[in-house]
Structure formats: C-alpha cells, structure tokens
GROMACS .gro file of N, CA and C in nm:
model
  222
    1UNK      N    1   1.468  -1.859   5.699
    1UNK     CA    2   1.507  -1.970   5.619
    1UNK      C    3   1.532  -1.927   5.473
    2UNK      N    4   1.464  -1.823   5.450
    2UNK     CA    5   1.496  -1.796   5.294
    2UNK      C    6   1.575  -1.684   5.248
    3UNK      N    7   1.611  -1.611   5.342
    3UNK     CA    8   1.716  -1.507   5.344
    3UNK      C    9   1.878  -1.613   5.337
    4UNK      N   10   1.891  -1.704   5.404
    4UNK     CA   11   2.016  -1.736   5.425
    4UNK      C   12   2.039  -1.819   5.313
    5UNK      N   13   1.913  -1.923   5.231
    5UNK     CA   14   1.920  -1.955   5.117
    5UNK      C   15   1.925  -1.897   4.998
    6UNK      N   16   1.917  -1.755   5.001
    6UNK     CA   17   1.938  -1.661   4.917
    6UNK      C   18   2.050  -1.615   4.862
    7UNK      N   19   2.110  -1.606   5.015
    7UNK     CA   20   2.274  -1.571   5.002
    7UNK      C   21   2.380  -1.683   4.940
    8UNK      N   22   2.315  -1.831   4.962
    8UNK     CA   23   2.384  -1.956   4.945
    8UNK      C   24   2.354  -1.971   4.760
    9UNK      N   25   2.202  -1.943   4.727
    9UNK     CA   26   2.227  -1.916   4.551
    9UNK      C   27   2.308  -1.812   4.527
   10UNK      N   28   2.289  -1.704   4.503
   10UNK     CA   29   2.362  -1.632   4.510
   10UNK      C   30   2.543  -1.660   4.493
   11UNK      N   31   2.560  -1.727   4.606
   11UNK     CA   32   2.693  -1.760   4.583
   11UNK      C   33   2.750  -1.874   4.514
   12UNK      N   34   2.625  -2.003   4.475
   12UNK     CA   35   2.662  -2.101   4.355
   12UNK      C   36   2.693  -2.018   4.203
   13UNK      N   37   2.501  -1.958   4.217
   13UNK     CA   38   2.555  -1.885   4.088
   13UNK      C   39   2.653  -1.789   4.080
   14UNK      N   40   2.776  -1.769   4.134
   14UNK     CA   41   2.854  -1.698   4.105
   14UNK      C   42   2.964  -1.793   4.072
   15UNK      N   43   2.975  -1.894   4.159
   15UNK     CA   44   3.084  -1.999   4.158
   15UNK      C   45   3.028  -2.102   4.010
   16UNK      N   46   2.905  -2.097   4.006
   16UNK     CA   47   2.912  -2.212   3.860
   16UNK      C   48   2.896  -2.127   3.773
   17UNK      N   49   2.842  -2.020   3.738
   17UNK     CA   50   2.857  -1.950   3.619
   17UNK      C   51   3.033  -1.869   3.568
   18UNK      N   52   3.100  -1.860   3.671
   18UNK     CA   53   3.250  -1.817   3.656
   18UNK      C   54   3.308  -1.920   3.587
   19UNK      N   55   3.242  -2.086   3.612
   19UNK     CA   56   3.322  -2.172   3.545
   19UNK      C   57   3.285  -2.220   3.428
   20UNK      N   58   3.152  -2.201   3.381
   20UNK     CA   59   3.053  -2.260   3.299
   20UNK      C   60   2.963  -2.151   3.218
   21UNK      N   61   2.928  -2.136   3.117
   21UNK     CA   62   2.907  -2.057   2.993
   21UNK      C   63   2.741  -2.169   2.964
   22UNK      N   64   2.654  -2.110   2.973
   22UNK     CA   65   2.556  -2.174   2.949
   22UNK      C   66   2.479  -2.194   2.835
   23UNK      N   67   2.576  -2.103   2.771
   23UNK     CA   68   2.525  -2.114   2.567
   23UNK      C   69   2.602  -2.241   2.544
   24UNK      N   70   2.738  -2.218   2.572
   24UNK     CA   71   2.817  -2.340   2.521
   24UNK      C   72   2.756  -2.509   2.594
   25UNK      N   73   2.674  -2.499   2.712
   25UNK     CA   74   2.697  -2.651   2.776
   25UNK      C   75   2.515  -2.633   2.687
   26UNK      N   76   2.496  -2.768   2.678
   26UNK     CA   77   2.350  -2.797   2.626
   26UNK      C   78   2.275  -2.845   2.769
   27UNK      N   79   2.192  -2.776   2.822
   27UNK     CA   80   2.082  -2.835   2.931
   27UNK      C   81   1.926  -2.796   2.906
   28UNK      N   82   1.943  -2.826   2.784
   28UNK     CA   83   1.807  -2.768   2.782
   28UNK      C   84   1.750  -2.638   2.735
   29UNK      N   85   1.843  -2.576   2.809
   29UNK     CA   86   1.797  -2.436   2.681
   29UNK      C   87   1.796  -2.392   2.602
   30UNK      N   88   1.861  -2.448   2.507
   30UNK     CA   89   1.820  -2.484   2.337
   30UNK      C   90   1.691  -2.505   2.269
   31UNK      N   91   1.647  -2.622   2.340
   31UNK     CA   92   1.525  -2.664   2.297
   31UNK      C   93   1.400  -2.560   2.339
   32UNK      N   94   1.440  -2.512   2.473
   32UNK     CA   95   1.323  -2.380   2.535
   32UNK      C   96   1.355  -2.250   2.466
   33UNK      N   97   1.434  -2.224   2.384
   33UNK     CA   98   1.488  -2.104   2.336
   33UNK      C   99   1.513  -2.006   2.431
   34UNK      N  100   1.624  -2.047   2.537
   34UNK     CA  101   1.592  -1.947   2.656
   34UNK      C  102   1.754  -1.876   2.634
   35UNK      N  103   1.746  -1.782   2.611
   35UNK     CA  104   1.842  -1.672   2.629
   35UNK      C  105   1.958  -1.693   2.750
   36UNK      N  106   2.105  -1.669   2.728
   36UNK     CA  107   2.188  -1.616   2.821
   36UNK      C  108   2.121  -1.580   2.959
   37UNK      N  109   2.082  -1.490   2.935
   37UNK     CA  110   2.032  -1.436   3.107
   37UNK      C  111   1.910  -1.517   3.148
   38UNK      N  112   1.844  -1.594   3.060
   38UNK     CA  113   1.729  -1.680   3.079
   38UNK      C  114   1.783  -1.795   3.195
   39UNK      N  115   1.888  -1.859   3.119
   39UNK     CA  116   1.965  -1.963   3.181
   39UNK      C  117   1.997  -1.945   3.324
   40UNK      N  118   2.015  -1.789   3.318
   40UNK     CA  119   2.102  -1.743   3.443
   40UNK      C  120   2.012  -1.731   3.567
   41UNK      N  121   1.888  -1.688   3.535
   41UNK     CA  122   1.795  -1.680   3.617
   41UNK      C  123   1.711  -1.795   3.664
   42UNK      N  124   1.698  -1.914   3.583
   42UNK     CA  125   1.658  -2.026   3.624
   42UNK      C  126   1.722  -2.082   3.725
   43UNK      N  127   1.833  -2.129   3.684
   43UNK     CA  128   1.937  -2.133   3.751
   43UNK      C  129   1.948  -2.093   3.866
   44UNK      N  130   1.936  -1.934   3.872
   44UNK     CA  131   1.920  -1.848   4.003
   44UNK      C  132   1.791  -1.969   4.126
   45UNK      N  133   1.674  -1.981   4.090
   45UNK     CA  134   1.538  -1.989   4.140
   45UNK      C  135   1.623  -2.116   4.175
   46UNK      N  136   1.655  -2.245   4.098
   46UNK     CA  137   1.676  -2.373   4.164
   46UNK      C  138   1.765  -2.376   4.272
   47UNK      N  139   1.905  -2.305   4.264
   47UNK     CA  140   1.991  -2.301   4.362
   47UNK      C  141   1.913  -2.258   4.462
   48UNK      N  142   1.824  -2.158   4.479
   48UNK     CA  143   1.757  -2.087   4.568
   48UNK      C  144   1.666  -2.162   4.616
   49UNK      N  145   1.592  -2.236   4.562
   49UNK     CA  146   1.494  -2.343   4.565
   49UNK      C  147   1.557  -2.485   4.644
   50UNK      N  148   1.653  -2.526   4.593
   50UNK     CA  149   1.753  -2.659   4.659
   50UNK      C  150   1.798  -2.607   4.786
   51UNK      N  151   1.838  -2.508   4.784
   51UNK     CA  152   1.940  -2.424   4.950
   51UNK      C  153   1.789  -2.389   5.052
   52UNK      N  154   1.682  -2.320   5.026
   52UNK     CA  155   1.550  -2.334   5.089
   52UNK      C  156   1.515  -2.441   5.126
   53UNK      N  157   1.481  -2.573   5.042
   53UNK     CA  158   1.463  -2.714   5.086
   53UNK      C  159   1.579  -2.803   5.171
   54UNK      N  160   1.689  -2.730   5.150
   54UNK     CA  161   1.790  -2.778   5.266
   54UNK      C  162   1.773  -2.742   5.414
   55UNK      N  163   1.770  -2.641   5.430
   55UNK     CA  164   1.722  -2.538   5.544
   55UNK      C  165   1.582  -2.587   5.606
   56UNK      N  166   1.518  -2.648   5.561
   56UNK     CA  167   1.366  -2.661   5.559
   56UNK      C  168   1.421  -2.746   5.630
   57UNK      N  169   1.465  -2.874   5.556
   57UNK     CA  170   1.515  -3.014   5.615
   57UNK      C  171   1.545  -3.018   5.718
   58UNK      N  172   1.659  -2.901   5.746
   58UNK     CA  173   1.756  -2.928   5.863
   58UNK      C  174   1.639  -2.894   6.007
   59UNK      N  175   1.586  -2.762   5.968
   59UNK     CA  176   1.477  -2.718   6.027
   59UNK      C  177   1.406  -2.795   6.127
   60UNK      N  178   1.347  -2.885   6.029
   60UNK     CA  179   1.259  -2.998   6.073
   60UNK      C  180   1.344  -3.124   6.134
   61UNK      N  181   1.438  -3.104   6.082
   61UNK     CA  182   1.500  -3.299   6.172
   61UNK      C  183   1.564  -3.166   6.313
   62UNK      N  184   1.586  -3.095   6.304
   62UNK     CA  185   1.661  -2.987   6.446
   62UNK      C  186   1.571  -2.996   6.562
   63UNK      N  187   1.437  -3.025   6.519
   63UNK     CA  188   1.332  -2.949   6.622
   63UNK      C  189   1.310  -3.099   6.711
   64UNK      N  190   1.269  -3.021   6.830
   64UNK     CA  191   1.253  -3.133   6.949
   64UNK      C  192   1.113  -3.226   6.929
   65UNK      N  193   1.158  -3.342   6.966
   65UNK     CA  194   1.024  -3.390   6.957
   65UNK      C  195   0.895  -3.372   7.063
   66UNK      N  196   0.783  -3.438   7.061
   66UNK     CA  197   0.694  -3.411   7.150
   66UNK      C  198   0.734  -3.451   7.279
   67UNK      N  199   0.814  -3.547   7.284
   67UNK     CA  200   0.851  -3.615   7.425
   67UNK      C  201   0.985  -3.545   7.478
   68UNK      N  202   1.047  -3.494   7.423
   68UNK     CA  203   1.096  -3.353   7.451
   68UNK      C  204   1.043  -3.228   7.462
   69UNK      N  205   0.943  -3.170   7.443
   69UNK     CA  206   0.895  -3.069   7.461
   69UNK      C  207   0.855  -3.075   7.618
   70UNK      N  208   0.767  -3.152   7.622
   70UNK     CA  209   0.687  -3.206   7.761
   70UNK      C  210   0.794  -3.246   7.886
   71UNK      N  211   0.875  -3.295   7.828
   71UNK     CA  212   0.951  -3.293   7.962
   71UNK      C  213   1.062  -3.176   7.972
   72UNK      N  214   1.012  -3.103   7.914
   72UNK     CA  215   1.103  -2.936   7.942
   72UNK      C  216   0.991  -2.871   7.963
   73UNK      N  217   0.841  -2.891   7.983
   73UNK     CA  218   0.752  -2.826   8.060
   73UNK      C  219   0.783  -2.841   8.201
   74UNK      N  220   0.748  -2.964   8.212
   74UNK     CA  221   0.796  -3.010   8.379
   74UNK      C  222   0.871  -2.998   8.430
   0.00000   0.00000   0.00000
C-alpha cells in the first residue's frame, strides 16, 4: 500500500511543482519560514500521506465481508 502511494506523490509533486513555484504562491510558508525545498518536501509527505489514505480506503471497502468469507468456507 505504500510503495504504490509513493510512486503516485512522487508523480503529483512533479506535476504541481512544474506548474507552481512555492515562494511565489503564499500557503503558509512564509509565516513558518520554510525554505524552497522545505515547501517541497512537505508537500512531498502529504501527497504521500493523501495517496496512502486512499489505498487504505479502497483496501478496506475491497475486502469481503464476514458473510462472505464463511460462505466461501463452505
């Protein structure tokens, strides 16, 4: 689950930072004094963090229920 959400940050932050300059947009990292690559790496963890909790999701609504399990014993 977290390998494939890895690859999915990975590929936002490539697609939103190509379009978006994170000195120039104000989100906050002004006020945290967080550096260029600061931005970049936060950034990194949430995409990675949101694409993990997706996966998780799907994970869990995918899986069979108990009354499915049991009648694929029998």
């Amino acid at each position: 689950m977290l390998w494939p959400s890895f690859l999915v940050a990975c590929a936002m932050e490539m697609l939103v930072f190509a379009l978006v300059d994170p000195v120039n947009v104000y989100c906050g990292a002004d006020a945290l004094g967080m550096s260029r690559q600061g931005a970049y790496t936060t950034a990194f963890f949430v995409f990675w963090l949101m694409a993990a909790a997706s996966s998780a999701c799907t994970a869990l609504l995918a899986a069979p229920s108990d009354a499915e399990r049991r009648n694929a014993v029998l």
